[in-house]
Amino acid sequence: MDCLFCDIISGRRDGHFIYQDDDHVAFLDKYPIDKGHALVLPKKHYEKITDMDNQNVGELFSQIPKIAKAIYME
């Protein structure tokens, strides 16, 4: 499998990680559209979000508020 995100998660490519737990990671976008633009991903590879079951999607999206709050606390 040739996946840019999997390469970043595994450390084969550089990424500026801002969050990590057992199942998810968040890192800053290399070409941000705005300050703090981050990608929040599951550690397990999925080609599309529709390949994930509802529980995994919910767990992924439940990480976003705490990551966003940490980015924008100034």
mmCIF file of N, CA, C and O in Angstrom:
data_model
loop_
_atom_site.group_PDB
_atom_site.id
_atom_site.type_symbol
_atom_site.label_atom_id
_atom_site.label_comp_id
_atom_site.label_asym_id
_atom_site.label_seq_id
_atom_site.Cartn_x
_atom_site.Cartn_y
_atom_site.Cartn_z
ATOM 1 N N MET A 1 0.846 -1.172 0.000
ATOM 2 C CA MET A 1 0.000 0.000 0.000
ATOM 3 C C MET A 1 0.892 1.236 0.000
ATOM 4 O O MET A 1 1.861 1.317 0.713
ATOM 5 N N ASP A 2 0.534 2.198 -0.811
ATOM 6 C CA ASP A 2 1.320 3.413 -0.946
ATOM 7 C C ASP A 2 0.465 4.597 -0.507
ATOM 8 O O ASP A 2 -0.296 5.138 -1.302
ATOM 9 N N CYS A 3 0.566 4.951 0.764
ATOM 10 C CA CYS A 3 -0.298 5.984 1.328
ATOM 11 C C CYS A 3 0.565 7.026 2.048
ATOM 12 O O CYS A 3 1.306 6.694 2.977
ATOM 13 N N LEU A 4 0.460 8.270 1.614
ATOM 14 C CA LEU A 4 1.212 9.358 2.218
ATOM 15 C C LEU A 4 0.941 9.461 3.721
ATOM 16 O O LEU A 4 1.857 9.603 4.525
ATOM 17 N N PHE A 5 -0.333 9.350 4.101
ATOM 18 C CA PHE A 5 -0.687 9.485 5.517
ATOM 19 C C PHE A 5 -0.122 8.334 6.344
ATOM 20 O O PHE A 5 0.345 8.536 7.460
ATOM 21 N N CYS A 6 -0.161 7.116 5.811
ATOM 22 C CA CYS A 6 0.432 5.975 6.521
ATOM 23 C C CYS A 6 1.932 6.162 6.687
ATOM 24 O O CYS A 6 2.494 5.805 7.720
ATOM 25 N N ASP A 7 2.585 6.743 5.664
ATOM 26 C CA ASP A 7 4.020 7.013 5.764
ATOM 27 C C ASP A 7 4.316 8.019 6.869
ATOM 28 O O ASP A 7 5.299 7.878 7.602
ATOM 29 N N ILE A 8 3.478 9.034 7.014
ATOM 30 C CA ILE A 8 3.677 10.028 8.070
ATOM 31 C C ILE A 8 3.428 9.390 9.437
ATOM 32 O O ILE A 8 4.227 9.555 10.367
ATOM 33 N N ILE A 9 2.336 8.648 9.556
ATOM 34 C CA ILE A 9 2.001 8.013 10.838
ATOM 35 C C ILE A 9 3.088 7.045 11.281
ATOM 36 O O ILE A 9 3.442 6.981 12.462
ATOM 37 N N SER A 10 3.672 6.302 10.336
ATOM 38 C CA SER A 10 4.698 5.311 10.673
ATOM 39 C C SER A 10 6.081 5.928 10.876
ATOM 40 O O SER A 10 6.992 5.248 11.334
ATOM 41 N N GLY A 11 6.250 7.200 10.505
ATOM 42 C CA GLY A 11 7.542 7.857 10.660
ATOM 43 C C GLY A 11 8.424 7.775 9.432
ATOM 44 O O GLY A 11 9.555 8.264 9.451
ATOM 45 N N ARG A 12 7.940 7.173 8.361
ATOM 46 C CA ARG A 12 8.731 7.117 7.121
ATOM 47 C C ARG A 12 8.826 8.482 6.447
ATOM 48 O O ARG A 12 9.716 8.713 5.635
ATOM 49 N N ARG A 13 7.908 9.361 6.760
ATOM 50 C CA ARG A 13 7.929 10.760 6.302
ATOM 51 C C ARG A 13 7.752 11.653 7.516
ATOM 52 O O ARG A 13 7.149 11.269 8.508
ATOM 53 N N ASP A 14 8.255 12.872 7.403
ATOM 54 C CA ASP A 14 8.150 13.825 8.502
ATOM 55 C C ASP A 14 6.727 14.339 8.662
ATOM 56 O O ASP A 14 6.005 14.519 7.672
ATOM 57 N N GLY A 15 6.361 14.574 9.886
ATOM 58 C CA GLY A 15 5.088 15.199 10.197
ATOM 59 C C GLY A 15 5.198 15.914 11.532
ATOM 60 O O GLY A 15 5.916 15.458 12.427
ATOM 61 N N HIS A 16 4.526 17.021 11.660
ATOM 62 C CA HIS A 16 4.531 17.772 12.915
ATOM 63 C C HIS A 16 3.288 17.367 13.701
ATOM 64 O O HIS A 16 2.206 17.937 13.536
ATOM 65 N N PHE A 17 3.456 16.356 14.551
ATOM 66 C CA PHE A 17 2.339 15.802 15.320
ATOM 67 C C PHE A 17 1.968 16.733 16.465
ATOM 68 O O PHE A 17 2.826 17.227 17.178
ATOM 69 N N ILE A 18 0.657 16.919 16.619
ATOM 70 C CA ILE A 18 0.167 17.750 17.710
ATOM 71 C C ILE A 18 -0.709 16.951 18.671
ATOM 72 O O ILE A 18 -1.058 17.441 19.738
ATOM 73 N N TYR A 19 -1.064 15.725 18.299
ATOM 74 C CA TYR A 19 -1.868 14.866 19.159
ATOM 75 C C TYR A 19 -1.670 13.426 18.726
ATOM 76 O O TYR A 19 -1.493 13.139 17.541
ATOM 77 N N GLN A 20 -1.727 12.529 19.721
ATOM 78 C CA GLN A 20 -1.624 11.109 19.413
ATOM 79 C C GLN A 20 -2.200 10.306 20.588
ATOM 80 O O GLN A 20 -1.967 10.638 21.740
ATOM 81 N N ASP A 21 -2.971 9.293 20.272
ATOM 82 C CA ASP A 21 -3.401 8.324 21.274
ATOM 83 C C ASP A 21 -3.255 6.941 20.654
ATOM 84 O O ASP A 21 -2.591 6.803 19.617
ATOM 85 N N ASP A 22 -3.836 5.935 21.248
ATOM 86 C CA ASP A 22 -3.651 4.572 20.747
ATOM 87 C C ASP A 22 -4.200 4.372 19.331
ATOM 88 O O ASP A 22 -3.671 3.560 18.568
ATOM 89 N N ASP A 23 -5.247 5.110 18.968
ATOM 90 C CA ASP A 23 -5.935 4.863 17.706
ATOM 91 C C ASP A 23 -5.946 6.031 16.729
ATOM 92 O O ASP A 23 -6.355 5.856 15.576
ATOM 93 N N HIS A 24 -5.535 7.228 17.159
ATOM 94 C CA HIS A 24 -5.668 8.419 16.326
ATOM 95 C C HIS A 24 -4.414 9.280 16.394
ATOM 96 O O HIS A 24 -3.680 9.233 17.370
ATOM 97 N N VAL A 25 -4.230 10.081 15.353
ATOM 98 C CA VAL A 25 -3.158 11.070 15.335
ATOM 99 C C VAL A 25 -3.700 12.367 14.742
ATOM 100 O O VAL A 25 -4.687 12.364 14.011
ATOM 101 N N ALA A 26 -3.049 13.450 15.070
ATOM 102 C CA ALA A 26 -3.323 14.737 14.433
ATOM 103 C C ALA A 26 -1.974 15.386 14.159
ATOM 104 O O ALA A 26 -1.070 15.343 14.995
ATOM 105 N N PHE A 27 -1.842 15.927 12.971
ATOM 106 C CA PHE A 27 -0.617 16.646 12.623
ATOM 107 C C PHE A 27 -0.967 17.832 11.756
ATOM 108 O O PHE A 27 -2.023 17.887 11.133
ATOM 109 N N LEU A 28 -0.061 18.814 11.766
ATOM 110 C CA LEU A 28 -0.295 20.026 11.005
ATOM 111 C C LEU A 28 -0.158 19.742 9.520
ATOM 112 O O LEU A 28 0.698 18.969 9.093
ATOM 113 N N ASP A 29 -1.005 20.392 8.734
ATOM 114 C CA ASP A 29 -0.969 20.269 7.287
ATOM 115 C C ASP A 29 0.303 20.923 6.760
ATOM 116 O O ASP A 29 0.689 21.993 7.222
ATOM 117 N N LYS A 30 0.955 20.296 5.803
ATOM 118 C CA LYS A 30 2.186 20.846 5.225
ATOM 119 C C LYS A 30 1.910 22.153 4.486
ATOM 120 O O LYS A 30 2.746 23.046 4.445
ATOM 121 N N TYR A 31 0.741 22.261 3.890
ATOM 122 C CA TYR A 31 0.345 23.459 3.147
ATOM 123 C C TYR A 31 -0.980 23.983 3.722
ATOM 124 O O TYR A 31 -2.036 23.832 3.113
ATOM 125 N N PRO A 32 -0.913 24.593 4.910
ATOM 126 C CA PRO A 32 -2.154 24.970 5.604
ATOM 127 C C PRO A 32 -2.931 26.054 4.873
ATOM 128 O O PRO A 32 -2.355 26.955 4.270
ATOM 129 N N ILE A 33 -4.259 25.933 4.937
ATOM 130 C CA ILE A 33 -5.111 26.975 4.369
ATOM 131 C C ILE A 33 -5.398 28.056 5.400
ATOM 132 O O ILE A 33 -5.899 29.112 5.055
ATOM 133 N N ASP A 34 -5.075 27.791 6.660
ATOM 134 C CA ASP A 34 -5.286 28.743 7.739
ATOM 135 C C ASP A 34 -4.386 28.341 8.910
ATOM 136 O O ASP A 34 -3.923 27.203 8.987
ATOM 137 N N LYS A 35 -4.173 29.260 9.839
ATOM 138 C CA LYS A 35 -3.360 28.985 11.022
ATOM 139 C C LYS A 35 -3.935 27.791 11.778
ATOM 140 O O LYS A 35 -5.140 27.728 12.048
ATOM 141 N N GLY A 36 -3.102 26.827 12.094
ATOM 142 C CA GLY A 36 -3.520 25.672 12.875
ATOM 143 C C GLY A 36 -4.212 24.582 12.082
ATOM 144 O O GLY A 36 -4.722 23.631 12.660
ATOM 145 N N HIS A 37 -4.240 24.699 10.753
ATOM 146 C CA HIS A 37 -4.898 23.678 9.920
ATOM 147 C C HIS A 37 -4.250 22.325 10.187
ATOM 148 O O HIS A 37 -3.072 22.128 9.959
ATOM 149 N N ALA A 38 -5.027 21.398 10.721
ATOM 150 C CA ALA A 38 -4.508 20.093 11.119
ATOM 151 C C ALA A 38 -5.341 18.978 10.499
ATOM 152 O O ALA A 38 -6.513 19.166 10.164
ATOM 153 N N LEU A 39 -4.721 17.836 10.356
ATOM 154 C CA LEU A 39 -5.382 16.631 9.872
ATOM 155 C C LEU A 39 -5.527 15.679 11.049
ATOM 156 O O LEU A 39 -4.559 15.433 11.771
ATOM 157 N N VAL A 40 -6.711 15.158 11.250
ATOM 158 C CA VAL A 40 -6.987 14.201 12.319
ATOM 159 C C VAL A 40 -7.352 12.892 11.635
ATOM 160 O O VAL A 40 -8.293 12.837 10.853
ATOM 161 N N LEU A 41 -6.575 11.849 11.931
ATOM 162 C CA LEU A 41 -6.711 10.581 11.215
ATOM 163 C C LEU A 41 -6.690 9.389 12.157
ATOM 164 O O LEU A 41 -6.053 9.439 13.211
ATOM 165 N N PRO A 42 -7.333 8.307 11.740
ATOM 166 C CA PRO A 42 -7.145 7.060 12.492
ATOM 167 C C PRO A 42 -5.771 6.488 12.149
ATOM 168 O O PRO A 42 -5.256 6.707 11.045
ATOM 169 N N LYS A 43 -5.166 5.781 13.070
ATOM 170 C CA LYS A 43 -3.882 5.139 12.775
ATOM 171 C C LYS A 43 -4.051 3.982 11.795
ATOM 172 O O LYS A 43 -3.150 3.689 11.020
ATOM 173 N N LYS A 44 -5.204 3.344 11.831
ATOM 174 C CA LYS A 44 -5.488 2.264 10.896
ATOM 175 C C LYS A 44 -5.842 2.869 9.539
ATOM 176 O O LYS A 44 -6.607 3.834 9.462
ATOM 177 N N HIS A 45 -5.301 2.307 8.472
ATOM 178 C CA HIS A 45 -5.549 2.817 7.125
ATOM 179 C C HIS A 45 -6.966 2.509 6.647
ATOM 180 O O HIS A 45 -7.442 1.378 6.773
ATOM 181 N N TYR A 46 -7.613 3.534 6.143
ATOM 182 C CA TYR A 46 -8.883 3.405 5.435
ATOM 183 C C TYR A 46 -8.755 4.239 4.176
ATOM 184 O O TYR A 46 -8.259 5.367 4.230
ATOM 185 N N GLU A 47 -9.196 3.706 3.058
ATOM 186 C CA GLU A 47 -9.127 4.488 1.826
ATOM 187 C C GLU A 47 -10.107 5.655 1.862
ATOM 188 O O GLU A 47 -9.807 6.752 1.417
ATOM 189 N N LYS A 48 -11.307 5.395 2.403
ATOM 190 C CA LYS A 48 -12.345 6.423 2.476
ATOM 191 C C LYS A 48 -13.026 6.341 3.840
ATOM 192 O O LYS A 48 -13.079 5.271 4.450
ATOM 193 N N ILE A 49 -13.570 7.452 4.276
ATOM 194 C CA ILE A 49 -14.275 7.454 5.563
ATOM 195 C C ILE A 49 -15.470 6.510 5.521
ATOM 196 O O ILE A 49 -15.856 5.935 6.541
ATOM 197 N N THR A 50 -16.044 6.299 4.349
ATOM 198 C CA THR A 50 -17.188 5.389 4.226
ATOM 199 C C THR A 50 -16.779 3.929 4.404
ATOM 200 O O THR A 50 -17.648 3.066 4.543
ATOM 201 N N ASP A 51 -15.482 3.648 4.437
ATOM 202 C CA ASP A 51 -14.997 2.294 4.726
ATOM 203 C C ASP A 51 -14.961 2.012 6.228
ATOM 204 O O ASP A 51 -14.800 0.871 6.643
ATOM 205 N N MET A 52 -15.116 3.058 7.042
ATOM 206 C CA MET A 52 -15.079 2.921 8.495
ATOM 207 C C MET A 52 -16.486 2.609 9.004
ATOM 208 O O MET A 52 -17.472 3.065 8.431
ATOM 209 N N ASP A 53 -16.570 1.861 10.111
ATOM 210 C CA ASP A 53 -17.884 1.644 10.706
ATOM 211 C C ASP A 53 -18.266 2.872 11.544
ATOM 212 O O ASP A 53 -17.434 3.731 11.835
ATOM 213 N N ASN A 54 -19.540 2.960 11.901
ATOM 214 C CA ASN A 54 -20.054 4.138 12.603
ATOM 215 C C ASN A 54 -19.321 4.412 13.909
ATOM 216 O O ASN A 54 -19.061 5.567 14.249
ATOM 217 N N GLN A 55 -18.978 3.372 14.655
ATOM 218 C CA GLN A 55 -18.282 3.567 15.935
ATOM 219 C C GLN A 55 -16.917 4.200 15.714
ATOM 220 O O GLN A 55 -16.541 5.131 16.427
ATOM 221 N N ASN A 56 -16.165 3.717 14.727
ATOM 222 C CA ASN A 56 -14.837 4.278 14.460
ATOM 223 C C ASN A 56 -14.916 5.721 13.976
ATOM 224 O O ASN A 56 -14.079 6.549 14.341
ATOM 225 N N VAL A 57 -15.914 6.034 13.165
ATOM 226 C CA VAL A 57 -16.099 7.421 12.719
ATOM 227 C C VAL A 57 -16.409 8.308 13.919
ATOM 228 O O VAL A 57 -15.843 9.393 14.071
ATOM 229 N N GLY A 58 -17.296 7.849 14.788
ATOM 230 C CA GLY A 58 -17.639 8.615 15.982
ATOM 231 C C GLY A 58 -16.439 8.853 16.886
ATOM 232 O O GLY A 58 -16.249 9.960 17.403
ATOM 233 N N GLU A 59 -15.627 7.819 17.082
ATOM 234 C CA GLU A 59 -14.426 7.955 17.914
ATOM 235 C C GLU A 59 -13.448 8.948 17.292
ATOM 236 O O GLU A 59 -12.843 9.757 17.998
ATOM 237 N N LEU A 60 -13.285 8.881 15.976
ATOM 238 C CA LEU A 60 -12.390 9.810 15.279
ATOM 239 C C LEU A 60 -12.864 11.253 15.459
ATOM 240 O O LEU A 60 -12.113 12.114 15.897
ATOM 241 N N PHE A 61 -14.139 11.488 15.167
ATOM 242 C CA PHE A 61 -14.658 12.852 15.238
ATOM 243 C C PHE A 61 -14.772 13.366 16.668
ATOM 244 O O PHE A 61 -14.759 14.577 16.890
ATOM 245 N N SER A 62 -14.826 12.482 17.646
ATOM 246 C CA SER A 62 -14.879 12.934 19.036
ATOM 247 C C SER A 62 -13.548 13.535 19.485
ATOM 248 O O SER A 62 -13.499 14.231 20.511
ATOM 249 N N GLN A 63 -12.478 13.291 18.753
ATOM 250 C CA GLN A 63 -11.161 13.856 19.077
ATOM 251 C C GLN A 63 -11.051 15.319 18.650
ATOM 252 O O GLN A 63 -10.253 16.075 19.206
ATOM 253 N N ILE A 64 -11.836 15.719 17.689
ATOM 254 C CA ILE A 64 -11.667 17.031 17.057
ATOM 255 C C ILE A 64 -11.860 18.210 18.011
ATOM 256 O O ILE A 64 -11.038 19.132 17.997
ATOM 257 N N PRO A 65 -12.884 18.245 18.854
ATOM 258 C CA PRO A 65 -13.030 19.420 19.727
ATOM 259 C C PRO A 65 -11.823 19.680 20.620
ATOM 260 O O PRO A 65 -11.381 20.826 20.746
ATOM 261 N N LYS A 66 -11.263 18.644 21.239
ATOM 262 C CA LYS A 66 -10.126 18.896 22.137
ATOM 263 C C LYS A 66 -8.889 19.320 21.353
ATOM 264 O O LYS A 66 -8.114 20.148 21.826
ATOM 265 N N ILE A 67 -8.707 18.805 20.143
ATOM 266 C CA ILE A 67 -7.567 19.212 19.314
ATOM 267 C C ILE A 67 -7.747 20.655 18.872
ATOM 268 O O ILE A 67 -6.819 21.472 18.944
ATOM 269 N N ALA A 68 -8.947 21.008 18.411
ATOM 270 C CA ALA A 68 -9.224 22.378 17.975
ATOM 271 C C ALA A 68 -9.047 23.360 19.122
ATOM 272 O O ALA A 68 -8.472 24.443 18.945
ATOM 273 N N LYS A 69 -9.527 23.021 20.318
ATOM 274 C CA LYS A 69 -9.379 23.910 21.470
ATOM 275 C C LYS A 69 -7.901 24.117 21.803
ATOM 276 O O LYS A 69 -7.486 25.223 22.133
ATOM 277 N N ALA A 70 -7.105 23.067 21.705
ATOM 278 C CA ALA A 70 -5.668 23.192 21.996
ATOM 279 C C ALA A 70 -4.971 24.069 20.962
ATOM 280 O O ALA A 70 -4.084 24.845 21.313
ATOM 281 N N ILE A 71 -5.385 23.974 19.708
ATOM 282 C CA ILE A 71 -4.767 24.782 18.653
ATOM 283 C C ILE A 71 -5.080 26.256 18.854
ATOM 284 O O ILE A 71 -4.216 27.118 18.695
ATOM 285 N N TYR A 72 -6.319 26.578 19.211
ATOM 286 C CA TYR A 72 -6.757 27.963 19.229
ATOM 287 C C TYR A 72 -6.722 28.606 20.607
ATOM 288 O O TYR A 72 -7.174 29.739 20.763
ATOM 289 N N MET A 73 -6.167 27.922 21.612
ATOM 290 C CA MET A 73 -5.995 28.554 22.923
ATOM 291 C C MET A 73 -4.787 29.483 22.853
ATOM 292 O O MET A 73 -3.677 29.036 22.630
ATOM 293 N N GLU A 74 -5.032 30.723 22.984
ATOM 294 C CA GLU A 74 -3.927 31.706 22.941
ATOM 295 C C GLU A 74 -4.116 32.758 23.989
ATOM 296 O O GLU A 74 -5.129 33.129 24.389
#
